[in-house]
JSON list of C-alpha atoms in Angstrom, two decimals:
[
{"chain": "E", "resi": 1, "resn": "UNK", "atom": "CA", "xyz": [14.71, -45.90, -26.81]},
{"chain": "E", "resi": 2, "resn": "UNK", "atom": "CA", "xyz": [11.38, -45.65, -25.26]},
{"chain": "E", "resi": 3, "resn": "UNK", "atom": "CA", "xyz": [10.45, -42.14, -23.48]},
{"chain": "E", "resi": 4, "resn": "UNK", "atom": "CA", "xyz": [10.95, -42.92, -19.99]},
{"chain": "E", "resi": 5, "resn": "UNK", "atom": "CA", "xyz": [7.48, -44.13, -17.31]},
{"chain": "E", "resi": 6, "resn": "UNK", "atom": "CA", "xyz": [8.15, -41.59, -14.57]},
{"chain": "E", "resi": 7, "resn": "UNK", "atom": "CA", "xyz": [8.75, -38.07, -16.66]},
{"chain": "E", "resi": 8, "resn": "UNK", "atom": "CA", "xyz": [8.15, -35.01, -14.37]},
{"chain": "E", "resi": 9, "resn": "UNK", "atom": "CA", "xyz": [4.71, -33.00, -15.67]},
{"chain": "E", "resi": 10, "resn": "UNK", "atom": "CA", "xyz": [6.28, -29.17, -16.71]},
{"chain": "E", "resi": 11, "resn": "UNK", "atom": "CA", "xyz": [6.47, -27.07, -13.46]},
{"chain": "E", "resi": 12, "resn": "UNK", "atom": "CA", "xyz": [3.29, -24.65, -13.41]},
{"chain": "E", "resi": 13, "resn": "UNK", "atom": "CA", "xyz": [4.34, -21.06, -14.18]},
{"chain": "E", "resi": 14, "resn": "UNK", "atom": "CA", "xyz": [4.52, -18.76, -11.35]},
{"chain": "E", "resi": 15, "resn": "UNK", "atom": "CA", "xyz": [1.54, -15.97, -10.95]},
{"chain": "E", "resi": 16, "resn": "UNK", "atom": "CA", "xyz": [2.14, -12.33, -12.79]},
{"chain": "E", "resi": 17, "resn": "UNK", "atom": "CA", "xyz": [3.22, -9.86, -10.52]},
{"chain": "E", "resi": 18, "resn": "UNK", "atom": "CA", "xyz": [0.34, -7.90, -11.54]},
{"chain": "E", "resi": 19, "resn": "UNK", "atom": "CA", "xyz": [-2.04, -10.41, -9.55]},
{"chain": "E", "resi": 20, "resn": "UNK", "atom": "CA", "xyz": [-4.03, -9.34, -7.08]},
{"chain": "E", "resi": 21, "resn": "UNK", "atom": "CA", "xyz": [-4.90, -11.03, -3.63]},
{"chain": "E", "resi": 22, "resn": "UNK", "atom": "CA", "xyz": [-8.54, -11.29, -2.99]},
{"chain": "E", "resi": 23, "resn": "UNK", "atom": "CA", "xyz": [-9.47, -7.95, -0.83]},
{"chain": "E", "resi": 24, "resn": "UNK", "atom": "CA", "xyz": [-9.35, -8.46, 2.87]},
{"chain": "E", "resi": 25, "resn": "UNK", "atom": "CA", "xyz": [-12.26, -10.88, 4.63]},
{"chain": "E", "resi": 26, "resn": "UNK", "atom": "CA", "xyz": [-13.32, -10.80, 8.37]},
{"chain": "E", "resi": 27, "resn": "UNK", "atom": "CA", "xyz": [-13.82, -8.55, 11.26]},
{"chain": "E", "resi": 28, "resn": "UNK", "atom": "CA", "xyz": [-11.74, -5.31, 11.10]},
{"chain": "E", "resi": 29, "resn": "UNK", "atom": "CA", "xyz": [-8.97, -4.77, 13.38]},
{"chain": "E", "resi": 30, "resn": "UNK", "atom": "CA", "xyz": [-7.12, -1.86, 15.18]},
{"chain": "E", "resi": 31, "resn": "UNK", "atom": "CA", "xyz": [-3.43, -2.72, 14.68]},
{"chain": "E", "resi": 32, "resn": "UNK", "atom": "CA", "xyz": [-1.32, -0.80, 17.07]},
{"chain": "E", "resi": 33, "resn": "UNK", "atom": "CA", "xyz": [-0.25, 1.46, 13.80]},
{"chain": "E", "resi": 34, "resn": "UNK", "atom": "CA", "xyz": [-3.65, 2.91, 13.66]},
{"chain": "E", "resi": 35, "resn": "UNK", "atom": "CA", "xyz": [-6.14, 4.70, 15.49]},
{"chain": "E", "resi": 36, "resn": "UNK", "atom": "CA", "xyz": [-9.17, 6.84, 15.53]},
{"chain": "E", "resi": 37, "resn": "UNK", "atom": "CA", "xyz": [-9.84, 9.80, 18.07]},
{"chain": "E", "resi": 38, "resn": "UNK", "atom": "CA", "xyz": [-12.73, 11.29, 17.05]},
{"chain": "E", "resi": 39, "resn": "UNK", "atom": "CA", "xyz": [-12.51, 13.02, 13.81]},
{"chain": "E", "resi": 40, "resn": "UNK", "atom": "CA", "xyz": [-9.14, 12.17, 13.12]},
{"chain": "E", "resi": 41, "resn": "UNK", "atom": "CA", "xyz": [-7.55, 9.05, 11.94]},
{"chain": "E", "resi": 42, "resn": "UNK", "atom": "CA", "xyz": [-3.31, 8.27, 12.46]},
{"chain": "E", "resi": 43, "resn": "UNK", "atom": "CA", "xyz": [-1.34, 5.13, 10.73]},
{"chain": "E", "resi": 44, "resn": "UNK", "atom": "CA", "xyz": [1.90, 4.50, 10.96]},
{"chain": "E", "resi": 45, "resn": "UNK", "atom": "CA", "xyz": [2.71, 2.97, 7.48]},
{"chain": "E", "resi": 46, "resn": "UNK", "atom": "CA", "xyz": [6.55, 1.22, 6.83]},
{"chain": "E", "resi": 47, "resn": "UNK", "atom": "CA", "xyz": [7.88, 0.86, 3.66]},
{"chain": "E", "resi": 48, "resn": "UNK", "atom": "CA", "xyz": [10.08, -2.27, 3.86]},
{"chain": "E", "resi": 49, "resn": "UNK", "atom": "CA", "xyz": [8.72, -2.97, 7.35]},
{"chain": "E", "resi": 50, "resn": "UNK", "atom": "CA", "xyz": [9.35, -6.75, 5.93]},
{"chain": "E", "resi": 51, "resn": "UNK", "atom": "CA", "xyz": [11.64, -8.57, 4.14]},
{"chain": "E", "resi": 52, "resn": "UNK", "atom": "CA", "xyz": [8.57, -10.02, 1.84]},
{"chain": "E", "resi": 53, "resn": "UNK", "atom": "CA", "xyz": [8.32, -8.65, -1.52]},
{"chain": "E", "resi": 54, "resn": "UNK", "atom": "CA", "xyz": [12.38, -7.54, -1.73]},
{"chain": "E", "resi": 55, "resn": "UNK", "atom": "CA", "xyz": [10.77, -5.13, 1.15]},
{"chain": "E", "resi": 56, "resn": "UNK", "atom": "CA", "xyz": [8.41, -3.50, -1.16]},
{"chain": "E", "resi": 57, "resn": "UNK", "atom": "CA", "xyz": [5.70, -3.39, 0.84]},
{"chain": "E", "resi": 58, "resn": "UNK", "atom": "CA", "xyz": [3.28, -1.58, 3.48]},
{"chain": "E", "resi": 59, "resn": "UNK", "atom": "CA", "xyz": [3.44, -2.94, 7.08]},
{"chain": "E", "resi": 60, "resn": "UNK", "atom": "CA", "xyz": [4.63, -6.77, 5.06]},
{"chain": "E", "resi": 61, "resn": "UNK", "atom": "CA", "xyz": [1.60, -6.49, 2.94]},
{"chain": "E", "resi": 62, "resn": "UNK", "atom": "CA", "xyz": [1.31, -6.44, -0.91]},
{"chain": "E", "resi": 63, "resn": "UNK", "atom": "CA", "xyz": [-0.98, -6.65, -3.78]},
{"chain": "E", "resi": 64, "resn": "UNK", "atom": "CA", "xyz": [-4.04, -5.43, -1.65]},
{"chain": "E", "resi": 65, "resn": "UNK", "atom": "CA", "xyz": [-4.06, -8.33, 0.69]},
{"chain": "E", "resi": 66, "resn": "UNK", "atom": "CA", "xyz": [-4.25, -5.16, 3.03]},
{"chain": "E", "resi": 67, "resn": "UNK", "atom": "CA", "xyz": [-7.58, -3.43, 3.59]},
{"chain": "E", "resi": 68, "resn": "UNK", "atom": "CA", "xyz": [-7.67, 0.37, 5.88]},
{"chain": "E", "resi": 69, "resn": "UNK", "atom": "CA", "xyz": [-10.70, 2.09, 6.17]},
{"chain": "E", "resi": 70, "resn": "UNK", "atom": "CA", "xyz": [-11.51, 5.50, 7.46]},
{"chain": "E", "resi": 71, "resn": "UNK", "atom": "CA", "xyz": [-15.16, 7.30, 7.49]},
{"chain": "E", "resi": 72, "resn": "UNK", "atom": "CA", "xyz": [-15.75, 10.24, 5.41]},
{"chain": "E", "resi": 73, "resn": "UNK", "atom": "CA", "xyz": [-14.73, 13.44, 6.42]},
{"chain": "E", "resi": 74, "resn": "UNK", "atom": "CA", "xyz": [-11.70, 12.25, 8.80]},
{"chain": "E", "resi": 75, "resn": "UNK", "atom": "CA", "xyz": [-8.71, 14.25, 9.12]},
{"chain": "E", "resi": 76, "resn": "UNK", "atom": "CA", "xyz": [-5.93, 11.74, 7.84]},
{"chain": "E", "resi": 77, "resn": "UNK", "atom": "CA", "xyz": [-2.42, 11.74, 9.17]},
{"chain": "E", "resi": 78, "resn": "UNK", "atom": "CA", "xyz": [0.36, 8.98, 7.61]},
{"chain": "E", "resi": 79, "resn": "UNK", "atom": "CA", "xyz": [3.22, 8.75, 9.51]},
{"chain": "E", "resi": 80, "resn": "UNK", "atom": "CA", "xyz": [4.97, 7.06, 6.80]},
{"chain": "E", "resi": 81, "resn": "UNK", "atom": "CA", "xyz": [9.01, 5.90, 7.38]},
{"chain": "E", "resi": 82, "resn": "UNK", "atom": "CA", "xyz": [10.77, 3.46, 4.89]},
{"chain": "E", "resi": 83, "resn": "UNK", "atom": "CA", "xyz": [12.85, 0.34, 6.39]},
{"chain": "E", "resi": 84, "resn": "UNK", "atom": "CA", "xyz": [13.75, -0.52, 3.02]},
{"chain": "E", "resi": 85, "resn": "UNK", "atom": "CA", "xyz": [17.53, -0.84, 3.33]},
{"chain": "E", "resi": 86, "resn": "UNK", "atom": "CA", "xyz": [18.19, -0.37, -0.21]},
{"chain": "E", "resi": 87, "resn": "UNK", "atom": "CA", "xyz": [15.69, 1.88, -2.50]},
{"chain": "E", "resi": 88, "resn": "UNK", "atom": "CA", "xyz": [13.47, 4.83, -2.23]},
{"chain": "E", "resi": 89, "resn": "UNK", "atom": "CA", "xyz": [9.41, 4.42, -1.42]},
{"chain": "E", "resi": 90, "resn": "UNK", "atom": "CA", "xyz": [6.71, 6.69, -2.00]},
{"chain": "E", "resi": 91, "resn": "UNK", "atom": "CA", "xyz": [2.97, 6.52, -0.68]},
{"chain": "E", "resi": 92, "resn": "UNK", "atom": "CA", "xyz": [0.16, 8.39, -2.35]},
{"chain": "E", "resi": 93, "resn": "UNK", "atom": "CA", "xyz": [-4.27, 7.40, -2.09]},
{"chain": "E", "resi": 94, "resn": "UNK", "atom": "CA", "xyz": [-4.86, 6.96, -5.95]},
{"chain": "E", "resi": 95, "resn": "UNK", "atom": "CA", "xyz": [-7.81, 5.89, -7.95]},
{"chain": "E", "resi": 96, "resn": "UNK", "atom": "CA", "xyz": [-8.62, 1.60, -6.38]},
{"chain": "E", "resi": 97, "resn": "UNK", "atom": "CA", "xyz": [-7.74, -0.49, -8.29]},
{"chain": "E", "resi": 98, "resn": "UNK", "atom": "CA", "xyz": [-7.59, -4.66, -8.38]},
{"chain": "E", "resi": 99, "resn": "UNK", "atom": "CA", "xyz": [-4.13, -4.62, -10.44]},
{"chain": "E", "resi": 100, "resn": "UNK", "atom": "CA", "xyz": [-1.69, -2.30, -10.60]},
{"chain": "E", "resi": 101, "resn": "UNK", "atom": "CA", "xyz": [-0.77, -1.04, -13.88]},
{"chain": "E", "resi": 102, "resn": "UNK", "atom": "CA", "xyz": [2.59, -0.82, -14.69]},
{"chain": "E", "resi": 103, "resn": "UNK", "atom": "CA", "xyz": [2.56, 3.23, -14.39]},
{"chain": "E", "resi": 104, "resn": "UNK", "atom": "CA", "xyz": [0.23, 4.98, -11.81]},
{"chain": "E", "resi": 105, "resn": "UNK", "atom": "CA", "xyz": [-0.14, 9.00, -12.47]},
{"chain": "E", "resi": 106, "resn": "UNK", "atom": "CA", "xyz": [1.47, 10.72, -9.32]},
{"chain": "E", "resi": 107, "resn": "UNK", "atom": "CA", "xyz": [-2.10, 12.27, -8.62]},
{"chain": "E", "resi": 108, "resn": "UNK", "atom": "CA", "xyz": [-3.18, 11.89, -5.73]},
{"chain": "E", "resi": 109, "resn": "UNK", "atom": "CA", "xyz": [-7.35, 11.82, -4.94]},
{"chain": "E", "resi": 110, "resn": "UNK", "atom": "CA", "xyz": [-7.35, 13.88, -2.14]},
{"chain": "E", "resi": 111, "resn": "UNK", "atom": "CA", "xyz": [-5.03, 17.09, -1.48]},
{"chain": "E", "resi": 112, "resn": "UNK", "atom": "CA", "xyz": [-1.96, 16.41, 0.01]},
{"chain": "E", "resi": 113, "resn": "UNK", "atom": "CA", "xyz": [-2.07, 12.73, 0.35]},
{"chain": "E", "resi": 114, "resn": "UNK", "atom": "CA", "xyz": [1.05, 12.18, -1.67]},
{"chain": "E", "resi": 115, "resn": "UNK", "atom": "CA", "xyz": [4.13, 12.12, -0.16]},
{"chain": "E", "resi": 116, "resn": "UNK", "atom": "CA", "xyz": [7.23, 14.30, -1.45]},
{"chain": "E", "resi": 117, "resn": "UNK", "atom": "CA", "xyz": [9.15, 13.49, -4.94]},
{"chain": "E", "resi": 118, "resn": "UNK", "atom": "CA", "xyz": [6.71, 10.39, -5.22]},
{"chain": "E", "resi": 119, "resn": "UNK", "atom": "CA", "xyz": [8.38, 9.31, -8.81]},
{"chain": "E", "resi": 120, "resn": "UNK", "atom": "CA", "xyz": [12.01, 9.95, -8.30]},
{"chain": "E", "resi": 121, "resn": "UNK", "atom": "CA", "xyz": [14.43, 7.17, -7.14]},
{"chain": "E", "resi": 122, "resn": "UNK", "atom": "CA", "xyz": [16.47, 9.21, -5.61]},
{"chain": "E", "resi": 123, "resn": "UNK", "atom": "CA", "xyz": [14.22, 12.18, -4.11]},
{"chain": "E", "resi": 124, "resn": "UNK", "atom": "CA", "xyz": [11.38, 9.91, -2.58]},
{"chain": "E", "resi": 125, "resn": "UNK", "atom": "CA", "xyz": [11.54, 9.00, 0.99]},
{"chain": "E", "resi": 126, "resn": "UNK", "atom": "CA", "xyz": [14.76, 7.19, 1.04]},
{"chain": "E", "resi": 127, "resn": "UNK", "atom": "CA", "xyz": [15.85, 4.12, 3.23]},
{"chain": "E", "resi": 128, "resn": "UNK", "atom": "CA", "xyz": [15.91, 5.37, 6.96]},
{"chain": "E", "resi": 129, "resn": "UNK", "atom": "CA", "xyz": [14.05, 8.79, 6.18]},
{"chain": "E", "resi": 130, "resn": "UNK", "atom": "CA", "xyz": [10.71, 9.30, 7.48]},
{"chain": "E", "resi": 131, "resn": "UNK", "atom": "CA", "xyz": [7.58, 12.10, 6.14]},
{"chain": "E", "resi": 132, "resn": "UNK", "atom": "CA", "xyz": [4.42, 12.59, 7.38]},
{"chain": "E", "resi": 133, "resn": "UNK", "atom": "CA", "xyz": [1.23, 13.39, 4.97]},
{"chain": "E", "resi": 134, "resn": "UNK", "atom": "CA", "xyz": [-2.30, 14.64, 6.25]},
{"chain": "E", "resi": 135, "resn": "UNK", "atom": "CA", "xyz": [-5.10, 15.07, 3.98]},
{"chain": "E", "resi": 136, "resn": "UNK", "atom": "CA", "xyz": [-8.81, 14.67, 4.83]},
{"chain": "E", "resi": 137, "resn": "UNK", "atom": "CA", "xyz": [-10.52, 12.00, 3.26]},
{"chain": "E", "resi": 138, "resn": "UNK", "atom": "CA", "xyz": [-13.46, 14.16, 1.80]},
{"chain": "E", "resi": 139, "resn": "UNK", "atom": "CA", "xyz": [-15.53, 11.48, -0.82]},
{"chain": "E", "resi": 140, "resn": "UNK", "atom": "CA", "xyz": [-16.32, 7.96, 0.42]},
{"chain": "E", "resi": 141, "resn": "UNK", "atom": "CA", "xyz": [-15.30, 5.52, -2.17]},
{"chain": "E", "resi": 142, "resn": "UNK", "atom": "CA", "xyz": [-12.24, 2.50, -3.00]},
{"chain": "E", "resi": 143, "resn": "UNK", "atom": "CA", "xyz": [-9.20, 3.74, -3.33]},
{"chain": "E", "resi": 144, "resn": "UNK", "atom": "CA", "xyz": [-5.57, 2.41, -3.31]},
{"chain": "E", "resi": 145, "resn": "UNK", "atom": "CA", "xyz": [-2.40, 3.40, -1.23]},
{"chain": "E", "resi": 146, "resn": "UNK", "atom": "CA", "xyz": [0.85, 3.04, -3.69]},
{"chain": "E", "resi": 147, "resn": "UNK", "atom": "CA", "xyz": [4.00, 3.76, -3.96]},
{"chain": "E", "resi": 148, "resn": "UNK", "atom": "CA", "xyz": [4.46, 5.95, -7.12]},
{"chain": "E", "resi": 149, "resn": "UNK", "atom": "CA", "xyz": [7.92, 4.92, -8.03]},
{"chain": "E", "resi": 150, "resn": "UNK", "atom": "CA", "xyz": [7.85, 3.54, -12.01]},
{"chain": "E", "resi": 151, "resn": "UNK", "atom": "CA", "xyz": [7.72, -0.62, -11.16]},
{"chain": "E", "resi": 152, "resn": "UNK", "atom": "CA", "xyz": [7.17, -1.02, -7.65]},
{"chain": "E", "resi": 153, "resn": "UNK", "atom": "CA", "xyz": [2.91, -0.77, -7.40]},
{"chain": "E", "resi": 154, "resn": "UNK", "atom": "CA", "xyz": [2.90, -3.43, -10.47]},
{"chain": "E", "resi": 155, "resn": "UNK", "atom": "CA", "xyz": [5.53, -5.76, -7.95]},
{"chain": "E", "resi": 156, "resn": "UNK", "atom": "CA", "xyz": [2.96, -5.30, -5.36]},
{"chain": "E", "resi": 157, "resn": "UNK", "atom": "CA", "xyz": [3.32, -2.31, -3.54]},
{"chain": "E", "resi": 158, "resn": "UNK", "atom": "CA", "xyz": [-0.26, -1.18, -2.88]},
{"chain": "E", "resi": 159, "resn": "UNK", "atom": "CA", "xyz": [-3.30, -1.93, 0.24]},
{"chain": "E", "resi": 160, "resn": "UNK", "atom": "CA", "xyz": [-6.68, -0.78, -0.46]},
{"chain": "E", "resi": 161, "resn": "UNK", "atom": "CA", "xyz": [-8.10, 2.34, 0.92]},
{"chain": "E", "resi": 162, "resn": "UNK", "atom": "CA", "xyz": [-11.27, 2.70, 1.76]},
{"chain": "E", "resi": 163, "resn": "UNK", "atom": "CA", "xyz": [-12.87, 5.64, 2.76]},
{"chain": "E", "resi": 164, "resn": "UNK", "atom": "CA", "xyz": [-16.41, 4.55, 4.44]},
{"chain": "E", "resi": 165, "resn": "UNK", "atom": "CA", "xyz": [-19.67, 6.23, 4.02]},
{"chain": "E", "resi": 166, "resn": "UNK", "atom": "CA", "xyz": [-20.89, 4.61, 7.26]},
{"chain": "E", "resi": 167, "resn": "UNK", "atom": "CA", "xyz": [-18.22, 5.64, 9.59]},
{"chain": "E", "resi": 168, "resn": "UNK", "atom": "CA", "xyz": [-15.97, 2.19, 9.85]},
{"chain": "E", "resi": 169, "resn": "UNK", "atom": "CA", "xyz": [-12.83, 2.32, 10.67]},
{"chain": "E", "resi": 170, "resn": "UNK", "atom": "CA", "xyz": [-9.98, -0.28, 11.00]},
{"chain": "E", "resi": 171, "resn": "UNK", "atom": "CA", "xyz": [-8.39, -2.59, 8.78]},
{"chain": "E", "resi": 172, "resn": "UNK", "atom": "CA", "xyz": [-8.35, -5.80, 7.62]},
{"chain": "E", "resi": 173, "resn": "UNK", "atom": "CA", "xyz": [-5.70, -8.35, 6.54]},
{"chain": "E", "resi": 174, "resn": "UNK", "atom": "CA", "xyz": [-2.64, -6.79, 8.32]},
{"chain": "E", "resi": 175, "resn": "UNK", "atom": "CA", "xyz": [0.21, -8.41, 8.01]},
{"chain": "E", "resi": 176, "resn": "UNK", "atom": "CA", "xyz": [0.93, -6.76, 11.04]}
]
C-alpha cells in the first residue's frame, strides 16, 4: 500500500479566544447610540444586541474590534440593556487591555462606572433588564469596557475605551 497522492494538509487550528482584533482604523463615527452635548457624553450599549459571539457582545462587537472615545472630563452616561436571551451581562471601564485575561477584578477605573452585581450570573443585568451607569471620565488614558462575569471578557466581550486628552469623541469600528 502506498500512502495515497491527494491527502488533505491537517486543517489549521482555529484562533484562541483570547485573540485580539487589531484596534479600530479610520475616521470616527457618531453611531446613532452615541452622542455628545457639550460636556456630557450618552451610549446606548446592548449586551447580545447580536447573535455573533453566542450574543456576548457590545452593539455585535467583540475582542476590541470596537473603539469609543470620550474627552477628559465628560460626564458619562451608559444606557446599558442586555438582548442576550439566555445569560446575565455586566459592563464595567477597567484597566485597557489587548487580551482579556481569563479573570478581570470587578474594579472599575472611574467611580461608578460598573454596573450592579457585575460577577454574579444570576444578579447582573439579566436577559431583558436594562441599568444605567454615569461616571465622569476624569484621567485621559486606554481603557477597556467588559463584562465582569468569570469567562465572558476572555470569549470576547470587551471594546476599547478611550478617554481623549484632546477632546475626540466618537467611535470607531461599530458593528453597528
Amino acid at each position: 500500500g502506498e500512502p495515497a497522492a491527494d491527502t488533505e494538509a491537517p486543517a489549521a487550528a482555529a484562533p484562541a479566544a483570547t485573540e485580539a482584533a487589531a484596534p479600530a482604523s479610520g475616521e470616527m463615527t457618531m453611531p446613532s447610540w452615541f452622542s455628545v452635548d457639550g460636556s456630557n457624553v450618552s451610549m446606548d450599549i446592548i449586551a447580545g444586541a447580536t447573535d455573533r459571539g453566542n450574543y456576548w457582545n457590545y452593539n455585535g462587537s467583540q475582542f476590541g474590534e470596537m473603539t469609543i472615545t470620550v474627552p477628559v472630563g465628560a460626564n458619562v452616561t451608559i444606557n446599558f440593556s442586555n438582548e442576550d436571551p439566555n445569560m446575565a451581562h455586566s459592563i464595567g471601564v477597567s484597566e485597557g487591555f489587548d487580551s482579556a485575561p481569563a479573570m478581570v477584578e470587578a474594579t472599575p477605573v472611574f467611580e461608578g462606572a460598573m454596573s450592579g452585581n457585575p460577577t454574579s450570573m444570576t444578579d447582573a443585568t439579566l436577559p431583558g433588564q436594562s441599568e444605567t451607569i454615569t461616571f465622569t471620565a476624569s484621567e485621559a488614558g486606554e481603557y477597556t469596557l467588559v463584562c465582569y462575569i468569570p469567562g465572558h471578557a476572555v470569549s470576547g466581550m470587551w471594546v476599547r475605551f478611550v478617554v481623549s486628552a484632546d477632546g475626540d469623541a466618537g467611535v470607531m469600528g461599530a458593528a453597528m
